[in-house]
PDB file of C-alpha atoms and ligand atoms in Angstrom:
ATOM      1  CA  MET A   1       4.060   8.036   5.366  1.00  0.00           C
ATOM      2  CA  GLY A   2       6.140   5.608   7.415  1.00  0.00           C
ATOM      3  CA  PRO A   3       6.759   2.057   6.333  1.00  0.00           C
ATOM      4  CA  CYS A   4       3.410   0.286   6.365  1.00  0.00           C
ATOM      5  CA  ILE A   5       3.756  -3.496   6.288  1.00  0.00           C
ATOM      6  CA  PHE A   6       0.651  -4.014   4.151  1.00  0.00           C
ATOM      7  CA  CYS A   7       1.778  -1.319   1.669  1.00  0.00           C
ATOM      8  CA  GLN A   8       5.096  -3.143   1.462  1.00  0.00           C
ATOM      9  CA  ILE A   9       3.424  -6.527   0.928  1.00  0.00           C
ATOM     10  CA  ALA A  10       0.932  -5.138  -1.624  1.00  0.00           C
ATOM     11  CA  GLY A  11       3.790  -3.439  -3.470  1.00  0.00           C
ATOM     12  CA  GLY A  12       5.658  -6.720  -3.794  1.00  0.00           C
ATOM     13  CA  ALA A  13       8.498  -5.619  -1.495  1.00  0.00           C
ATOM     14  CA  THR A  14       8.307  -8.846   0.534  1.00  0.00           C
ATOM     15  CA  ALA A  15       8.305 -12.516  -0.437  1.00  0.00           C
ATOM     16  CA  THR A  16       4.637 -12.871   0.554  1.00  0.00           C
ATOM     17  CA  PRO A  17       2.778 -14.776  -2.192  1.00  0.00           C
ATOM     18  CA  PHE A  18      -0.659 -13.547  -3.244  1.00  0.00           C
ATOM     19  CA  VAL A  19      -3.623 -15.924  -3.133  1.00  0.00           C
ATOM     20  CA  TYR A  20      -5.538 -13.393  -5.236  1.00  0.00           C
ATOM     21  CA  GLU A  21      -4.745 -10.038  -6.825  1.00  0.00           C
ATOM     22  CA  ASP A  22      -6.298  -7.490  -9.135  1.00  0.00           C
ATOM     23  CA  ASP A  23      -5.693  -3.833  -9.958  1.00  0.00           C
ATOM     24  CA  GLU A  24      -6.988  -2.599  -6.611  1.00  0.00           C
ATOM     25  CA  VAL A  25      -6.683  -5.480  -4.148  1.00  0.00           C
ATOM     26  CA  VAL A  26      -4.273  -8.185  -2.995  1.00  0.00           C
ATOM     27  CA  ALA A  27      -4.972 -11.179  -0.739  1.00  0.00           C
ATOM     28  CA  PHE A  28      -2.388 -13.226   1.121  1.00  0.00           C
ATOM     29  CA  ARG A  29      -2.176 -15.618   4.059  1.00  0.00           C
ATOM     30  CA  ASP A  30      -2.052 -14.236   7.584  1.00  0.00           C
ATOM     31  CA  ILE A  31       1.331 -14.799   9.224  1.00  0.00           C
ATOM     32  CA  GLN A  32      -0.401 -15.916  12.435  1.00  0.00           C
ATOM     33  CA  PRO A  33      -3.404 -17.890  11.172  1.00  0.00           C
ATOM     34  CA  GLN A  34      -6.432 -18.205  13.443  1.00  0.00           C
ATOM     35  CA  ALA A  35      -8.045 -20.893  11.262  1.00  0.00           C
ATOM     36  CA  PRO A  36      -6.813 -23.512   8.764  1.00  0.00           C
ATOM     37  CA  VAL A  37      -7.356 -20.859   6.079  1.00  0.00           C
ATOM     38  CA  HIS A  38      -6.819 -17.254   7.162  1.00  0.00           C
ATOM     39  CA  LEU A  39      -6.468 -14.678   4.413  1.00  0.00           C
ATOM     40  CA  LEU A  40      -6.013 -10.925   4.553  1.00  0.00           C
ATOM     41  CA  VAL A  41      -7.673  -8.954   1.770  1.00  0.00           C
ATOM     42  CA  VAL A  42      -6.031  -5.555   1.378  1.00  0.00           C
ATOM     43  CA  PRO A  43      -6.606  -2.557  -0.886  1.00  0.00           C
ATOM     44  CA  ARG A  44      -3.406  -1.522  -2.675  1.00  0.00           C
ATOM     45  CA  ARG A  45      -4.183   2.074  -1.728  1.00  0.00           C
ATOM     46  CA  HIS A  46      -3.290   2.934   1.850  1.00  0.00           C
ATOM     47  CA  VAL A  47      -6.254   3.811   4.036  1.00  0.00           C
ATOM     48  CA  ALA A  48      -5.926   3.329   7.779  1.00  0.00           C
ATOM     49  CA  SER A  49      -9.273   1.735   8.572  1.00  0.00           C
ATOM     50  CA  LEU A  50     -12.894   1.377   7.539  1.00  0.00           C
ATOM     51  CA  ASN A  51     -13.445   4.796   9.126  1.00  0.00           C
ATOM     52  CA  ASP A  52     -11.050   6.429   6.672  1.00  0.00           C
ATOM     53  CA  ALA A  53     -12.311   4.420   3.873  1.00  0.00           C
ATOM     54  CA  LEU A  54     -12.385   4.221   0.218  1.00  0.00           C
ATOM     55  CA  ASP A  55     -15.435   5.253  -1.754  1.00  0.00           C
ATOM     56  CA  GLU A  56     -18.353   2.850  -1.841  1.00  0.00           C
ATOM     57  CA  VAL A  57     -17.453   1.353  -5.205  1.00  0.00           C
ATOM     58  CA  ALA A  58     -13.943   0.528  -3.966  1.00  0.00           C
ATOM     59  CA  LEU A  59     -15.402  -0.937  -0.762  1.00  0.00           C
ATOM     60  CA  GLY A  60     -17.689  -3.127  -2.850  1.00  0.00           C
ATOM     61  CA  ARG A  61     -14.717  -4.292  -4.895  1.00  0.00           C
ATOM     62  CA  LEU A  62     -12.821  -5.104  -1.715  1.00  0.00           C
ATOM     63  CA  LEU A  63     -15.674  -7.325  -0.517  1.00  0.00           C
ATOM     64  CA  ALA A  64     -16.000  -8.947  -3.938  1.00  0.00           C
ATOM     65  CA  ALA A  65     -12.254  -9.618  -3.850  1.00  0.00           C
ATOM     66  CA  ALA A  66     -12.715 -11.353  -0.477  1.00  0.00           C
ATOM     67  CA  ARG A  67     -15.227 -13.689  -2.100  1.00  0.00           C
ATOM     68  CA  ARG A  68     -12.850 -14.438  -4.952  1.00  0.00           C
ATOM     69  CA  ALA A  69      -9.911 -14.962  -2.605  1.00  0.00           C
ATOM     70  CA  ALA A  70     -12.002 -17.357  -0.505  1.00  0.00           C
ATOM     71  CA  ALA A  71     -12.956 -19.326  -3.617  1.00  0.00           C
ATOM     72  CA  GLN A  72      -9.338 -19.340  -4.771  1.00  0.00           C
ATOM     73  CA  ALA A  73      -8.349 -20.839  -1.396  1.00  0.00           C
ATOM     74  CA  GLY A  74     -11.048 -23.512  -1.717  1.00  0.00           C
ATOM     75  CA  LEU A  75     -13.466 -22.019   0.808  1.00  0.00           C
ATOM     76  CA  GLN A  76     -17.211 -22.034   0.330  1.00  0.00           C
ATOM     77  CA  GLN A  77     -17.976 -21.368   3.990  1.00  0.00           C
ATOM     78  CA  TYR A  78     -16.049 -18.647   5.738  1.00  0.00           C
ATOM     79  CA  ARG A  79     -16.198 -15.593   7.953  1.00  0.00           C
ATOM     80  CA  VAL A  80     -15.207 -12.066   6.906  1.00  0.00           C
ATOM     81  CA  VAL A  81     -14.057  -9.739   9.693  1.00  0.00           C
ATOM     82  CA  VAL A  82     -13.012  -6.088   9.674  1.00  0.00           C
ATOM     83  CA  ASN A  83     -11.482  -5.033  12.981  1.00  0.00           C
ATOM     84  CA  THR A  84     -11.771  -1.245  13.249  1.00  0.00           C
ATOM     85  CA  GLY A  85      -9.861   0.491  16.033  1.00  0.00           C
ATOM     86  CA  ALA A  86      -7.690  -0.875  18.824  1.00  0.00           C
ATOM     87  CA  GLU A  87     -10.645  -1.835  21.005  1.00  0.00           C
ATOM     88  CA  ALA A  88     -11.989  -4.005  18.203  1.00  0.00           C
ATOM     89  CA  GLY A  89      -8.608  -5.683  17.778  1.00  0.00           C
ATOM     90  CA  GLN A  90      -7.124  -3.746  14.874  1.00  0.00           C
ATOM     91  CA  SER A  91      -3.327  -3.914  15.076  1.00  0.00           C
ATOM     92  CA  VAL A  92      -2.285  -3.006  11.510  1.00  0.00           C
ATOM     93  CA  LEU A  93      -3.428   0.477  10.467  1.00  0.00           C
ATOM     94  CA  HIS A  94      -4.051  -0.358   6.816  1.00  0.00           C
ATOM     95  CA  LEU A  95      -7.603  -1.440   6.042  1.00  0.00           C
ATOM     96  CA  HIS A  96      -7.940  -5.202   5.638  1.00  0.00           C
ATOM     97  CA  LEU A  97     -10.602  -7.890   5.609  1.00  0.00           C
ATOM     98  CA  HIS A  98      -9.893 -11.160   7.385  1.00  0.00           C
ATOM     99  CA  VAL A  99     -11.270 -14.237   5.605  1.00  0.00           C
ATOM    100  CA  LEU A 100     -11.335 -17.212   7.971  1.00  0.00           C
ATOM    101  CA  GLY A 101     -12.412 -20.734   7.147  1.00  0.00           C
ATOM    102  CA  GLY A 102     -11.722 -24.428   7.345  1.00  0.00           C
ATOM    103  CA  ARG A 103     -13.127 -24.934  10.828  1.00  0.00           C
ATOM    104  CA  VAL A 104     -16.387 -24.420  12.730  1.00  0.00           C
ATOM    105  CA  MET A 105     -16.643 -20.843  14.017  1.00  0.00           C
ATOM    106  CA  ALA A 106     -18.043 -19.798  17.378  1.00  0.00           C
ATOM    107  CA  TRP A 107     -20.507 -16.940  17.717  1.00  0.00           C
ATOM    108  CA  PRO A 108     -20.335 -14.377  19.254  1.00  0.00           C
ATOM    109  CA  PRO A 109     -16.618 -13.822  18.652  1.00  0.00           C
ATOM    110  CA  GLY A 110     -14.504 -12.925  21.672  1.00  0.00           C
TER     111      GLY A 110
HETATM  112  P1  5GP B   1      -5.744  -6.842  12.796  1.00  0.00           P
HETATM  113  O1  5GP B   1      -5.328  -7.278  14.177  1.00  0.00           O
HETATM  114  O2  5GP B   1      -5.183  -5.467  12.476  1.00  0.00           O
HETATM  115  O3  5GP B   1      -7.190  -6.962  12.495  1.00  0.00           O
HETATM  116  O4  5GP B   1      -5.055  -7.867  11.806  1.00  0.00           O
HETATM  117  C1  5GP B   1      -3.736  -7.770  11.401  1.00  0.00           C
HETATM  118  C2  5GP B   1      -3.300  -9.133  10.971  1.00  0.00           C
HETATM  119  O5  5GP B   1      -2.119  -8.998  10.211  1.00  0.00           O
HETATM  120  C3  5GP B   1      -2.975 -10.082  12.121  1.00  0.00           C
HETATM  121  O6  5GP B   1      -3.831 -11.225  12.039  1.00  0.00           O
HETATM  122  C4  5GP B   1      -1.504 -10.430  11.906  1.00  0.00           C
HETATM  123  O7  5GP B   1      -1.217 -11.781  12.188  1.00  0.00           O
HETATM  124  C5  5GP B   1      -1.300 -10.097  10.442  1.00  0.00           C
HETATM  125  N1  5GP B   1       0.040  -9.676  10.089  1.00  0.00           N
HETATM  126  C6  5GP B   1       0.791  -8.730  10.721  1.00  0.00           C
HETATM  127  N2  5GP B   1       1.965  -8.578  10.110  1.00  0.00           N
HETATM  128  C7  5GP B   1       1.961  -9.426   9.053  1.00  0.00           C
HETATM  129  C8  5GP B   1       2.917  -9.720   8.028  1.00  0.00           C
HETATM  130  O8  5GP B   1       4.015  -9.161   7.970  1.00  0.00           O
HETATM  131  N3  5GP B   1       2.563 -10.651   7.112  1.00  0.00           N
HETATM  132  C9  5GP B   1       1.359 -11.289   7.135  1.00  0.00           C
HETATM  133  N4  5GP B   1       1.119 -12.195   6.183  1.00  0.00           N
HETATM  134  N5  5GP B   1       0.425 -11.033   8.080  1.00  0.00           N
HETATM  135  C10 5GP B   1       0.736 -10.124   9.031  1.00  0.00           C
HETATM  136 ZN1   ZN B   2      -0.429   0.858   4.055  1.00  0.00          ZN
END
């Protein structure tokens, strides 16, 4: 496997601080935030996308971790996004949930 930036971050190989972490998941701030609070919630285990995903228990834990990370960052209202595939806007091929909050969101998204 080539160097995957989210594997490197999750493994502690960068200076990126974690907003939340547990045995299976880490959450940290997006380097190019699209909202006042923009977190990325990432399984420690490398899977490319939701299509290659973890079992259903691990997926449930990932979503629960997003809720905890949002709370940790002071958010009670937020949006969770999972871009899957290039057409949907996925640019990093390691499954991640975006947690966005701190501003009013438009719907539908672009
Ligand atoms: P995607 O476009 O795949 O749904 O989301 C990938 C996100 O990862 C983007 O919002 C991008 O700004 C963020 N990102 C890419 N590289 C890094 C990095 O090295 N550190 C952090 N914190 N975020 C990154
Ligand atoms: Zn990875």
